[in-house]
Coordinates of C-alpha atoms in Angstrom, one line a residue:
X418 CA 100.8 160.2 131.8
X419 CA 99.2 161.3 135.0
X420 CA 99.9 158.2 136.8
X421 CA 103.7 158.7 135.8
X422 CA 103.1 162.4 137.2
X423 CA 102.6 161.7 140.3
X424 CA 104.9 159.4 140.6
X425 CA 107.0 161.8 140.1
X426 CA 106.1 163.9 142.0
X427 CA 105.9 162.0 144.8
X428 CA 109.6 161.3 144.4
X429 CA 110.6 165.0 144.4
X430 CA 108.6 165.5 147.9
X431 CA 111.1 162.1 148.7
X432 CA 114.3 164.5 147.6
X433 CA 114.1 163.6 144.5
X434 CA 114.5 166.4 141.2
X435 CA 110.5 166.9 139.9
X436 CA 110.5 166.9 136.0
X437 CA 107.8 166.1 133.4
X438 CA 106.6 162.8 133.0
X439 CA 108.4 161.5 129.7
X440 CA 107.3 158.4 127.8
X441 CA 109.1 155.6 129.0
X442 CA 109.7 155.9 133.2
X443 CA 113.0 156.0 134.2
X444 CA 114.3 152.7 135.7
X445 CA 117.2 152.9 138.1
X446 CA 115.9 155.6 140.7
X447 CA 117.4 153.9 144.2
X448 CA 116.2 155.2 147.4
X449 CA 115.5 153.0 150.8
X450 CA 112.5 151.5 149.5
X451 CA 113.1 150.7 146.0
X452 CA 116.4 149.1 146.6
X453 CA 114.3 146.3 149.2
X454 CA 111.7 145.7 146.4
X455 CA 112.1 144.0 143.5
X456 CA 113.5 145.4 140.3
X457 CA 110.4 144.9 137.9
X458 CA 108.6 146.6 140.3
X459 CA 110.3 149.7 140.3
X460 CA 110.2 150.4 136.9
X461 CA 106.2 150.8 136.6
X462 CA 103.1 148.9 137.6
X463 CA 102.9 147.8 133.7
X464 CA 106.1 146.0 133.7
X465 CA 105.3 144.6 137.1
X466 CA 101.3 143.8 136.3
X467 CA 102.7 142.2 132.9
X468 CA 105.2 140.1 135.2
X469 CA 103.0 139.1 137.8
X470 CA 100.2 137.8 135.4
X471 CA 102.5 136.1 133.1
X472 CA 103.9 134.1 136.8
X473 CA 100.1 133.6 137.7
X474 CA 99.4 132.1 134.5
X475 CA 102.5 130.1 134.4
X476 CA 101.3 128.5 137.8
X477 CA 97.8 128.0 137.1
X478 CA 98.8 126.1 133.4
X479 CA 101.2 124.0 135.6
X480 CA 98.7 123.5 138.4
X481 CA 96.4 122.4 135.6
X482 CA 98.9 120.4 133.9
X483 CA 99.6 118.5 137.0
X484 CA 95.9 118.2 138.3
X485 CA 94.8 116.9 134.6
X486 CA 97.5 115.4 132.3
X487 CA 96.9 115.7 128.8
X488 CA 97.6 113.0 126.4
X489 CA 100.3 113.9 124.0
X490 CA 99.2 115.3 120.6
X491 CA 98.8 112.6 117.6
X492 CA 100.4 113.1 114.2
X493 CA 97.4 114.2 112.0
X494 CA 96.3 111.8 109.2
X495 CA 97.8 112.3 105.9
X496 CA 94.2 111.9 104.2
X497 CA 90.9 112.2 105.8
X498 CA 88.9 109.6 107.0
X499 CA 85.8 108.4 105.3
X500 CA 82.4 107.1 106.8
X501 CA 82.6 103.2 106.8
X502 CA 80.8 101.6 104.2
X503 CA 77.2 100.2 104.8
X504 CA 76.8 96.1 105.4
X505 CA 75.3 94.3 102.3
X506 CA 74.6 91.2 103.0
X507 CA 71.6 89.5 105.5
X508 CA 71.6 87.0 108.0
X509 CA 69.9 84.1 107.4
X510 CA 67.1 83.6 109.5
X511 CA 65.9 80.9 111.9
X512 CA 64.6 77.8 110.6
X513 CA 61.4 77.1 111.4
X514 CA 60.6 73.4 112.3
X515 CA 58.3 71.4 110.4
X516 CA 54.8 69.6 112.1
X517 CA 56.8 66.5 111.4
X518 CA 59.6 67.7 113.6
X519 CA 57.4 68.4 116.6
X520 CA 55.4 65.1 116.7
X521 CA 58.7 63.3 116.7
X522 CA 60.0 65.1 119.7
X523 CA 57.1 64.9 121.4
X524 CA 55.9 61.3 120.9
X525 CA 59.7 59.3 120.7
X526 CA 60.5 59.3 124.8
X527 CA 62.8 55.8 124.1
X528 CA 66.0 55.7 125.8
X529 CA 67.5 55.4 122.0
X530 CA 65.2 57.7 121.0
X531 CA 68.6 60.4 120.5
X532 CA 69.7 57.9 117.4
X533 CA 66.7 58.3 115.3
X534 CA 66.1 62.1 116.3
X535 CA 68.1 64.1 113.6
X536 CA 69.8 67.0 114.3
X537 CA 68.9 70.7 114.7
X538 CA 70.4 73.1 112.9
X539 CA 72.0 75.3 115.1
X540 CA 70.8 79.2 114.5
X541 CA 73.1 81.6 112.7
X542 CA 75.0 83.8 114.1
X543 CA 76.0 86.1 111.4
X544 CA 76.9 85.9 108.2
X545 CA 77.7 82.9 106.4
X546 CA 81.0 82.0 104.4
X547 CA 79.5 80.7 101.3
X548 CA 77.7 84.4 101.3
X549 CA 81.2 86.5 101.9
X550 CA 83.2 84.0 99.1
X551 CA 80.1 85.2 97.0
X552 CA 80.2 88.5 97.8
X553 CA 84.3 88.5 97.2
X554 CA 83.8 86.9 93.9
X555 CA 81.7 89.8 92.8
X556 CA 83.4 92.2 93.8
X557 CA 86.4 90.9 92.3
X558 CA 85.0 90.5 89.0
X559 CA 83.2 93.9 89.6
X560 CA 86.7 96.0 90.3
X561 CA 88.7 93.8 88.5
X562 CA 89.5 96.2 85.2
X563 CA 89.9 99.1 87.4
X564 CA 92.3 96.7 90.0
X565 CA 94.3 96.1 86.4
X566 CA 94.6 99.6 86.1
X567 CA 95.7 101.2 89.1
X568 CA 98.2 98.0 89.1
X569 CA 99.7 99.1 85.7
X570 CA 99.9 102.9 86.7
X571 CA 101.9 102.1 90.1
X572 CA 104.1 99.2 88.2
X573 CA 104.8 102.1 85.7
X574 CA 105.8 104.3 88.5
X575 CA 108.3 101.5 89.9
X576 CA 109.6 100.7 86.6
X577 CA 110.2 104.6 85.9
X578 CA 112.6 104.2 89.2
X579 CA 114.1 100.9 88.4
X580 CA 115.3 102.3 84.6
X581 CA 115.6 105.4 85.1
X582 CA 118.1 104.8 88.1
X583 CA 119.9 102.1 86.3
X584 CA 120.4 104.5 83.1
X585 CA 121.6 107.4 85.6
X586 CA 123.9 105.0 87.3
X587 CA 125.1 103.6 83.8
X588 CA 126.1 107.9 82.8
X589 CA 127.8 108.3 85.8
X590 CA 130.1 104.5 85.3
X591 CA 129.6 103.5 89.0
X592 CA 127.2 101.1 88.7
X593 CA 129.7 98.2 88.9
X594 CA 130.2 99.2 92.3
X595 CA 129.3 96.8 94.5
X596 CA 128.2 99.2 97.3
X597 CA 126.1 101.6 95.1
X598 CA 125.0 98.2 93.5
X599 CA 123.5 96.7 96.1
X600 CA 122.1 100.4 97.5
X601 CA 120.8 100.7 94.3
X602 CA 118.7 97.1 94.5
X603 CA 117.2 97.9 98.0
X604 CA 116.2 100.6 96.9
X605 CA 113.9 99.3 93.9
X606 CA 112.8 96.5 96.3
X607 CA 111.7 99.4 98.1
X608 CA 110.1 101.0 95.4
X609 CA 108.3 97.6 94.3
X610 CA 107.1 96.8 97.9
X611 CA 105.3 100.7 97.7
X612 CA 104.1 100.4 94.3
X613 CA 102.0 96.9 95.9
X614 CA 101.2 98.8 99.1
X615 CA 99.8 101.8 97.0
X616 CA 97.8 99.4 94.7
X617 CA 96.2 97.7 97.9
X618 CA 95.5 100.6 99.4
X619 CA 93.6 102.2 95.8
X620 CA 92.0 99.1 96.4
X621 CA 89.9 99.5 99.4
X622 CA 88.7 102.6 98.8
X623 CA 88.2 102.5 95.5
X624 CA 85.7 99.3 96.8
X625 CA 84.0 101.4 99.6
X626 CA 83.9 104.7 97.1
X627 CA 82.2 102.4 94.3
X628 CA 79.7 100.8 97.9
X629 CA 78.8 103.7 99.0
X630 CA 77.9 105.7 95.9
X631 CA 80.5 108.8 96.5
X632 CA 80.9 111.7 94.4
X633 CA 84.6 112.9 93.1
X634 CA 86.4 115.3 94.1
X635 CA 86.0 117.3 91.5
X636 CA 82.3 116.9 91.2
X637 CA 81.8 115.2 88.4
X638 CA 79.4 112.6 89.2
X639 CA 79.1 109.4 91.1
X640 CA 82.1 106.7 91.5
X641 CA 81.8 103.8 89.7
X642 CA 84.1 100.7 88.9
X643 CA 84.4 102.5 85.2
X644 CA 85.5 105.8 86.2
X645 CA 88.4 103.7 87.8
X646 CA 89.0 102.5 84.5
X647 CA 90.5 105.7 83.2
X648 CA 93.9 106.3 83.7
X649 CA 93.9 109.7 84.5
X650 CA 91.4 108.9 87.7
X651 CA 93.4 106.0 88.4
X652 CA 97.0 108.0 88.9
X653 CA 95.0 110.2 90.9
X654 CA 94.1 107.3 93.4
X655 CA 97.7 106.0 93.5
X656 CA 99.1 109.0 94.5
X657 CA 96.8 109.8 97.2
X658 CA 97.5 106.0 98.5
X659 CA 101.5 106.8 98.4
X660 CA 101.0 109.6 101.0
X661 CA 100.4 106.3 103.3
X662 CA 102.8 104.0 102.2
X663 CA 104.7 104.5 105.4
X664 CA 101.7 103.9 108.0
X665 CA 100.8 100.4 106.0
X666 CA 104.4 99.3 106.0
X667 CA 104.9 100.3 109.7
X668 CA 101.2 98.3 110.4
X669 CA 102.2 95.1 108.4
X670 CA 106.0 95.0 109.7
X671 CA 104.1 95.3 113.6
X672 CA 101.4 92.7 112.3
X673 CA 104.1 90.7 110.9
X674 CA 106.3 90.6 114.1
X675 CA 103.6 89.9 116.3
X676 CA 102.3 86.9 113.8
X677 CA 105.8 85.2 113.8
X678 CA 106.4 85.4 118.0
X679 CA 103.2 83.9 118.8
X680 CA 104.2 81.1 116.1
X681 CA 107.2 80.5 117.5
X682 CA 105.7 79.9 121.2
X683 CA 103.9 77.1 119.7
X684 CA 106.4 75.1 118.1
X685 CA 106.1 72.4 116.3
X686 CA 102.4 73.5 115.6
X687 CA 101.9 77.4 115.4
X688 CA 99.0 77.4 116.6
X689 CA 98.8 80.7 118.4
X690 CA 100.3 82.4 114.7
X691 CA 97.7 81.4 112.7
X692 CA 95.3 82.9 115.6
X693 CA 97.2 86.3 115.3
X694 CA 96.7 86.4 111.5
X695 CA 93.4 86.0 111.6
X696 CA 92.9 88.7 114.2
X697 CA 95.7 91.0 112.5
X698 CA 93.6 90.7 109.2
X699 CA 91.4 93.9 109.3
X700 CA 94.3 96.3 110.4
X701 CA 94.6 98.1 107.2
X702 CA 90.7 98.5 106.9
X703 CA 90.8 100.1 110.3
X704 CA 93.9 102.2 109.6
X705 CA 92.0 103.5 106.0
X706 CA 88.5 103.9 107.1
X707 CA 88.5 104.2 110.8
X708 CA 92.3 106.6 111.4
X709 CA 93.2 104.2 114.3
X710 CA 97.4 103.2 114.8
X711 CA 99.5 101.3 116.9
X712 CA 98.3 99.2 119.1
X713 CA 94.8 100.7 119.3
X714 CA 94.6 99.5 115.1
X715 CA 95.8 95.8 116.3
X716 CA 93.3 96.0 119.4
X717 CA 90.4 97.4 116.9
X718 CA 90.6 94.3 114.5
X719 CA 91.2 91.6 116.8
X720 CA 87.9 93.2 118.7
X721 CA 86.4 92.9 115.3
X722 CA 87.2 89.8 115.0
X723 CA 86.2 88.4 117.9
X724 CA 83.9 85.3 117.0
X725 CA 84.6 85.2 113.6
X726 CA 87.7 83.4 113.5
X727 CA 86.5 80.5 112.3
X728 CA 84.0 82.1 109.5
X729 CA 87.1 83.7 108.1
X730 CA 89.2 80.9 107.5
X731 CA 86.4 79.0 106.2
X732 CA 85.9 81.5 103.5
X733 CA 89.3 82.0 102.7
X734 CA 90.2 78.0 102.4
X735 CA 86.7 78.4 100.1
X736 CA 88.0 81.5 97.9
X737 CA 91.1 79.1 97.4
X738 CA 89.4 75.9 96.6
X739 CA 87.5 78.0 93.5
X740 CA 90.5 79.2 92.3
X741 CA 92.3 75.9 92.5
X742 CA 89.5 74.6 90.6
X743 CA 89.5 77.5 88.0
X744 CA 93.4 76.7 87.5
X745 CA 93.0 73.6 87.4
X746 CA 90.3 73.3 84.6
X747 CA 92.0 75.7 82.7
X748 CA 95.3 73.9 82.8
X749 CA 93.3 70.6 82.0
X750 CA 92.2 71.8 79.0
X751 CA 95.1 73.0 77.4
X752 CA 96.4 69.7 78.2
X753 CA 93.4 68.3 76.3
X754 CA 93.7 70.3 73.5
X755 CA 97.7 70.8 73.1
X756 CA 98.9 67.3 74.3
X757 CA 102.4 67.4 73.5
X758 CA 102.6 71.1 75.4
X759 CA 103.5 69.3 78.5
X760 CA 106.1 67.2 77.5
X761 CA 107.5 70.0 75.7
X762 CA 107.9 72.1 78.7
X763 CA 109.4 68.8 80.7
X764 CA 112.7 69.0 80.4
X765 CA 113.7 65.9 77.7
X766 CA 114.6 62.6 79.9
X767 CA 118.0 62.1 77.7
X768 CA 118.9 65.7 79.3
X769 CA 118.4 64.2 82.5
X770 CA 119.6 60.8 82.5
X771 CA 122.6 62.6 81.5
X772 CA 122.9 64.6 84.3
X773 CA 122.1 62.2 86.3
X774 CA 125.2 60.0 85.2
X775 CA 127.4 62.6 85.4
X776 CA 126.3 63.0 88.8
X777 CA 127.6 59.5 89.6
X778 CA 123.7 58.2 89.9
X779 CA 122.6 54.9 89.0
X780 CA 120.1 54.7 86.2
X781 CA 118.5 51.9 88.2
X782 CA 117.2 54.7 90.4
X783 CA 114.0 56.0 88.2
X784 CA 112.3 57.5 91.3
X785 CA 114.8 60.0 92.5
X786 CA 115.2 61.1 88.6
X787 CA 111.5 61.6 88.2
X788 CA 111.9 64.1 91.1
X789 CA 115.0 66.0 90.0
X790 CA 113.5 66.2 87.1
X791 CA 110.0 67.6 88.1
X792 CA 112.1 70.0 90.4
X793 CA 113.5 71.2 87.2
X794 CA 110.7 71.5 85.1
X795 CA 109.4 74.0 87.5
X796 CA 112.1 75.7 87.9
X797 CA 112.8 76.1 84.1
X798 CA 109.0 77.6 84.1
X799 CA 109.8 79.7 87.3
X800 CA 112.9 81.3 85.7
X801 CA 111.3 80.9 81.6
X802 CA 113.6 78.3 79.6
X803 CA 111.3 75.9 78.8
X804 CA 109.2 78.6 77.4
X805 CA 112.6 79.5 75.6
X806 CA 112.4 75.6 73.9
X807 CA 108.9 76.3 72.8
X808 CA 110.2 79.0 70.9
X809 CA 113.1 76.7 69.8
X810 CA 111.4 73.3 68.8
X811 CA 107.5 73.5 68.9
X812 CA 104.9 74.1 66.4
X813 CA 103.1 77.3 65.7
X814 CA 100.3 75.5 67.8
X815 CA 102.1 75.2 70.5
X816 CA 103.2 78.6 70.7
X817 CA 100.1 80.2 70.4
X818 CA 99.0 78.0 73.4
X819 CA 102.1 78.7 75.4
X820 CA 101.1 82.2 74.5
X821 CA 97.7 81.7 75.9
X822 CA 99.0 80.1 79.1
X823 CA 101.1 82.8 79.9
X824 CA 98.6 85.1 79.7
X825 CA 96.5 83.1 82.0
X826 CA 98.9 83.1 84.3
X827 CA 99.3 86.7 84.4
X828 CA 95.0 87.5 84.9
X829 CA 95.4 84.8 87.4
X830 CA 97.9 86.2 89.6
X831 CA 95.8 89.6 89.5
X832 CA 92.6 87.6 90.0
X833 CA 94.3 86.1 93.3
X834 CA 95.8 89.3 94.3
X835 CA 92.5 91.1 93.9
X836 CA 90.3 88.3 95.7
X837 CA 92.6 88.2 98.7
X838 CA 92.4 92.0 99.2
X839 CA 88.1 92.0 98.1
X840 CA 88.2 89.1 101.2
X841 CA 89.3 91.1 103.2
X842 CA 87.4 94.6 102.5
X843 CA 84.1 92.3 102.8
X844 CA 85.1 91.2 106.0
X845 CA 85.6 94.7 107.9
X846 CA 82.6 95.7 106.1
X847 CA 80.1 93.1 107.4
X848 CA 81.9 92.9 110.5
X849 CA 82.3 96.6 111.3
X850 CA 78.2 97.5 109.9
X851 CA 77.2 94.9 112.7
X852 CA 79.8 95.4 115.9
X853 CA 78.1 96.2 119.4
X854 CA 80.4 96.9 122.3
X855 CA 79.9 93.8 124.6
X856 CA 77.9 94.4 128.0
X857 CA 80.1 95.5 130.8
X858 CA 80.7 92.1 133.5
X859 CA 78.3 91.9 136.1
X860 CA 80.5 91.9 139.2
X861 CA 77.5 93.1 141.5
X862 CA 73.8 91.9 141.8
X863 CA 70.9 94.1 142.6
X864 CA 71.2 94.8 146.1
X865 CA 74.9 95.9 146.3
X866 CA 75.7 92.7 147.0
X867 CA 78.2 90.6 145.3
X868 CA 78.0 88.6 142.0
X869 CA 77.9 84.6 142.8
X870 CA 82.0 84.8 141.6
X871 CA 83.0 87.2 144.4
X872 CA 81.0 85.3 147.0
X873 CA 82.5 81.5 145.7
X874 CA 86.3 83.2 146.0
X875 CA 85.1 84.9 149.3
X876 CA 84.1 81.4 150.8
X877 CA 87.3 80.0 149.7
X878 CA 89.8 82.3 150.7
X879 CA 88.9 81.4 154.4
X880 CA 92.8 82.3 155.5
X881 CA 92.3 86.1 154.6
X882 CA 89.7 89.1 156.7
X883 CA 86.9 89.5 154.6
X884 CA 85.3 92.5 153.6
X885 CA 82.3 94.1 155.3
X886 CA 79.2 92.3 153.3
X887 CA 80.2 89.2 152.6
X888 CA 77.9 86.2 153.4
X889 CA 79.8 83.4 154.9
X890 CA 79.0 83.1 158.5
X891 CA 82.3 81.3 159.8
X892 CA 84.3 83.6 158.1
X893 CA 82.4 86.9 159.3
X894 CA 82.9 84.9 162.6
X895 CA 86.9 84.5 162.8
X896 CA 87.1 88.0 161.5
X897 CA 85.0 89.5 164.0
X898 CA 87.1 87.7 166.6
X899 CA 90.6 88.4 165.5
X900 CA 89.3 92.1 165.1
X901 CA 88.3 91.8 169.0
X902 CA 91.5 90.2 169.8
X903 CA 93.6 92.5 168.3
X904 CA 91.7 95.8 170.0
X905 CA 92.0 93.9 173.5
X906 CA 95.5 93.3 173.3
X907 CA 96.0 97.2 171.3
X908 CA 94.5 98.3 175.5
X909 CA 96.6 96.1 177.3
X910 CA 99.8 97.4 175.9
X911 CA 98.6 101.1 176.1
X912 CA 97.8 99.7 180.2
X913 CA 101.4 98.6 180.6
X914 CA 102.9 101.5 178.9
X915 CA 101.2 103.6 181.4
X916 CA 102.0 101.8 184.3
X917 CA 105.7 101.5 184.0

C-alpha cells in the first residue's frame, strides 16, 4: 500500500489526479514514459518481477536443457522388481594330478612320448551341464504341483473367455458371421497365447520366491512350493503375471524376429539363428527380475551369455535325452503289458489297402502304404479317432490302458513345459550370481605410450602422418619432412604475394 502511494503520488506531481491507493493499481495510465516502456511494466513491479522471473527461468531451464540433455522418461514397471536370486550350485574344482602323473611327464622326453601321455583335463570354467540338468530336474519335480496349478487357474480363465464369448455370440445369432467369426477366434488365440505367457511368468517367480525364502504379501509366513498349491494363492500369482502379458509378448515377438533374420542370412544351415536363440534365452528372466526392455533386455542376456553358449545347449540336448528316455520306457511298457494296444490304434491294413486302391495304387507297392499308413495313425492320435475305436472295439483292458496313456501324455506335456521354463530360470540364476563386467581393453601401456596393436597399425600405415609418439623412425622421418616442406613452401608463397 505505500509503495502504490507514492506511486501515486508521483504521478499527480507528473499532472496526473492524486487519489488513494486502491487494491489492484490501475493499468492504462499513458504519459511519455510509460507509452515507450513495456506494458507489464507499467502496471506494477509485481506483474513485471513475476514476468521477468518466469522469462529468467524459462532461459535458464532451456540453457540447461541444451547444455545437458535429459534422457526421456521410461514407462514405470507394472510390478516391482525383486533382488535376484542367490547361485546354488559350486564349481567344481581343479583336479589335482597324481605322483604317477608327474613322474610320467617328467621322465617320458621320446619324440612319441605325446601318444602314451594321456590327456589333462582341462579346468572348469563354471558350472557344469550334468549339474544344471540336475538342478532343472529338481526343480521341476519340486514346483511341479504348484506349475499344475497355476496352469489350471489361467486355462480356466481362457476357457471362461472362449465359452462365455461363444454363448454371448450364440444369444445375439451372429455367430455364423464370418467376420465376427473369425474376430471372435483371434481373439481366444489371443486369450490362449496370455493364459501360457501368464503361467510362465507365475513360473519364474514363483521359483525365485520359493529360492530365496520370501515372505507373502500378506505376511503370513514363508513361500513354499505348497503354498503355490492352493488355489486361492495361485489366482493371486496369475493375475499379478497378466499385468505383464504385453511386455513378454512384445520381448518374444522382438526375440522372435531377430532369431528368424539371423537364420535366414545363413541359408541352407542357420547357423547364426541358433546363435541368437541361445543368446535371446534369458530375456524374460532379465525383464522379471532385473526391469530391463528393449534392446538393453536383448544386450543384458546375450552379455549373460557370453561363454556359455555351448553349456546351454549341452544341457538342453541332455534335459531332452531324459525325457525321451522317460517316454520311451513308459511307452515300452504299455506295449509290454497291453500288446494288442498298438495295433488297435493302427489304423486296420484292409482300411488302407482300400484306400489305397481307390487311389489307383498298386498293391505291389507295400512301402509307400506302410508310410501312408503310419502318417495316418498319427494323425488319427493327433486329432483322437483311434482313441474313438478303442472305445468301439477293444476290451475293458485296453481301455483302461488307453486311459492310462492319455493321462501320461497330459503330465508329460506339463513335465516338458515346466523343465523347459525350470532350464531356463537355473540358467540366469547361476549365470547372473556369478557375472563380472569384463576388464576395459588395454589400448595404452604404462608410460602413455601405445599398446603393441596401435604401434603394429602405426608401422603399417606408412602412407598416412603419424601422430606425435609413435615409435617408427622412417615414418617420424617422412613426416617431419613433409611437415618442413610444406612450411617452406607456406613462406615462399607469402614472399611472392608480397612482391607482386
Amino acid at each position: 500500500g505505500v509503495r502504490r502511494g507514492r506511486r501515486w503520488e508521483e504521478r499527480g506531481n507528473r499532472g496526473v489526479e492524486t487519489r488513494a491507493a486502491p487494491r489492484a493499481s490501475q493499468i492504462g495510465v499513458v504519459t511519455r514514459a510509460n507509452f515507450l516502456r513495456p506494458r507489464h511494466r507499467v502496471a506494477g513491479g509485481r506483474v513485471w518481477r513475476r514476468v521477468h522471473a518466469s522469462s529468467v527461468s524459462s532461459d535458464a531451464a532451456s540453457t540447461a536443457d541444451t547444455e545437458n540433455p535429459k534422457e526421456p522418461e521410461k514407462k514405470p514397471l507394472p510390478f516391482r522388481v525383486p533382488a535376484k536370486p542367490p547361485s546354488l550350485l559350486v564349481v567344481p574344482a581343479s583336479p589335482i594330478p597324481t605322483i604317477e602323473e608327474v613322474l610320467t611327464e617328467t621322465e617320458t622326453k621320446n619324440v612319441f612320448a605325446f601318444l602314451a601321455r594321456k590327456k589333462k583335463p582341462k579346468p572348469p570354467t563354471g558350472v557344469r551341464a550334468r549339474d544344471v540338468i540336475t538342478e532343472t530336474v529338481r526343480l521341476t519335480f519340486r514346483d511341479f504341483a504348484a506349475t499344475v496349478v497355476l496352469a489350471v487357474c489361467a486355462g480356466a480363465a481362457a476357457q471362461v473367455v472362449n465359452l462365455g464369448g461363444t454363448f454371448l455370440l450364440a444369444i445375439a445369432g451372429v455367430h455364423e458371421v464370418d467376420i465376427v467369426a473369425a474376430a471372435f477366434l483371434l481373439a481366444v488365440q489371443l486369450a490362449k497365447q496370455v493364459a501360457q505367457i501368464s503361467v510362465r511368468v507365475a513360473t519364474f517367480r514363483n521359483a525365485r520366491d520359493v529360492d530365496c525364502a520370501d515372505v507373502t504379501s500378506d505376511g503370513g509366513g514363508v513361500i513354499t512350493s505348497a503354498s503355490r498349491m492352493n488355489p486361492k494363492n495361485a489366482w493371486r500369482e496369475i493375475v499379478d503375471a497378466f499385468a505383464v502379458w504385453k511386455f513378454v509378448l512384445f520381448i518374444d515377438a522382438r526375440r522372435l524376429l531377430s532369431i528368424a533374420w539371423n537364420g535366414v542370412l545363413t541359408i541352407p544351415v542357420p547357423y547364426l539363428g541358433l546363435v541368437k536363440l541361445l543368446d535371446y534365452a534369458l530375456c524374460v528372466p532379465v525383464f522379471l527380475f532385473e526391469g530391463l526392455q528393449g534392446k538393453e533386455n536383448l544386450k543384458r542376456s546375450e552379455t549373460l551369455m557370453l561363454g556359455h553358449r555351448m553349456r546351454l545347449l549341452r544341457a538342453g540336448l541332455g534335459l531332452g535325452t531324459v525325457l525321451s528316455l522317460a517316454v520311451g520306457v513308459v511307452v515300452g511298457t504299455f506295449s509290454v503289458i497291453v500288446p494288442s494296444l498298438p495295433s488297435l490304434l493302427m489304423e486296420p491294413a484292409t482300411s488302407a489297402a482300400a484306400t489305397a486302391t481307390a487311389a489307383g495304387v498298386s498293391g505291389t507297392v507295400s512301402s509307400g502304404m506302410d508310410t501312408n499308413r503310419a502318417s495316418e495313425t498319427a494323425m488319427g492320435i493327433f486329432t483322437g479317432t483311434a482313441f474313438d475305436r478303442v472305445w468301439d472295439v477293444g476290451t475293458i483292458t485296453e481301455k483302461w490302458a488307453t486311459v492310462f496313456l492319455l493321462a501320461f501324455a497330459v503330465v508329460g506335456s506339463f513335465l516338458f513345459a515346466a523343465a523347459v521354463r525350470q532350464l531356463v530360470y537355473v540358467f540366469y540364476r547361476e549365470t547372473a550370481a556369478r557375472y563380472a563386467p569384463p576388464p576395459p581393453p588395454e589400448e595404452v601401456v604404462d608410460g602413455g605410450e601405445p599398446g603393441p596393436v596401435k604401434k603394429f597399425l602405426a608401422k603399417m600405415a606408412f602412407w598416412k602422418k603419424v601422430e606425435d609418439g609413435d615409435t617408427s623412425d622412417a615414418v617420424a622421418t617422412r613426416t617431419a619432412e613433409l611437415r618442413e616442406k610444406e612450411s617452406s613452401g607456406g613462406e615462399k608463397d607469402f614472399a611472392k604475394e608480397k612482391g607482386s
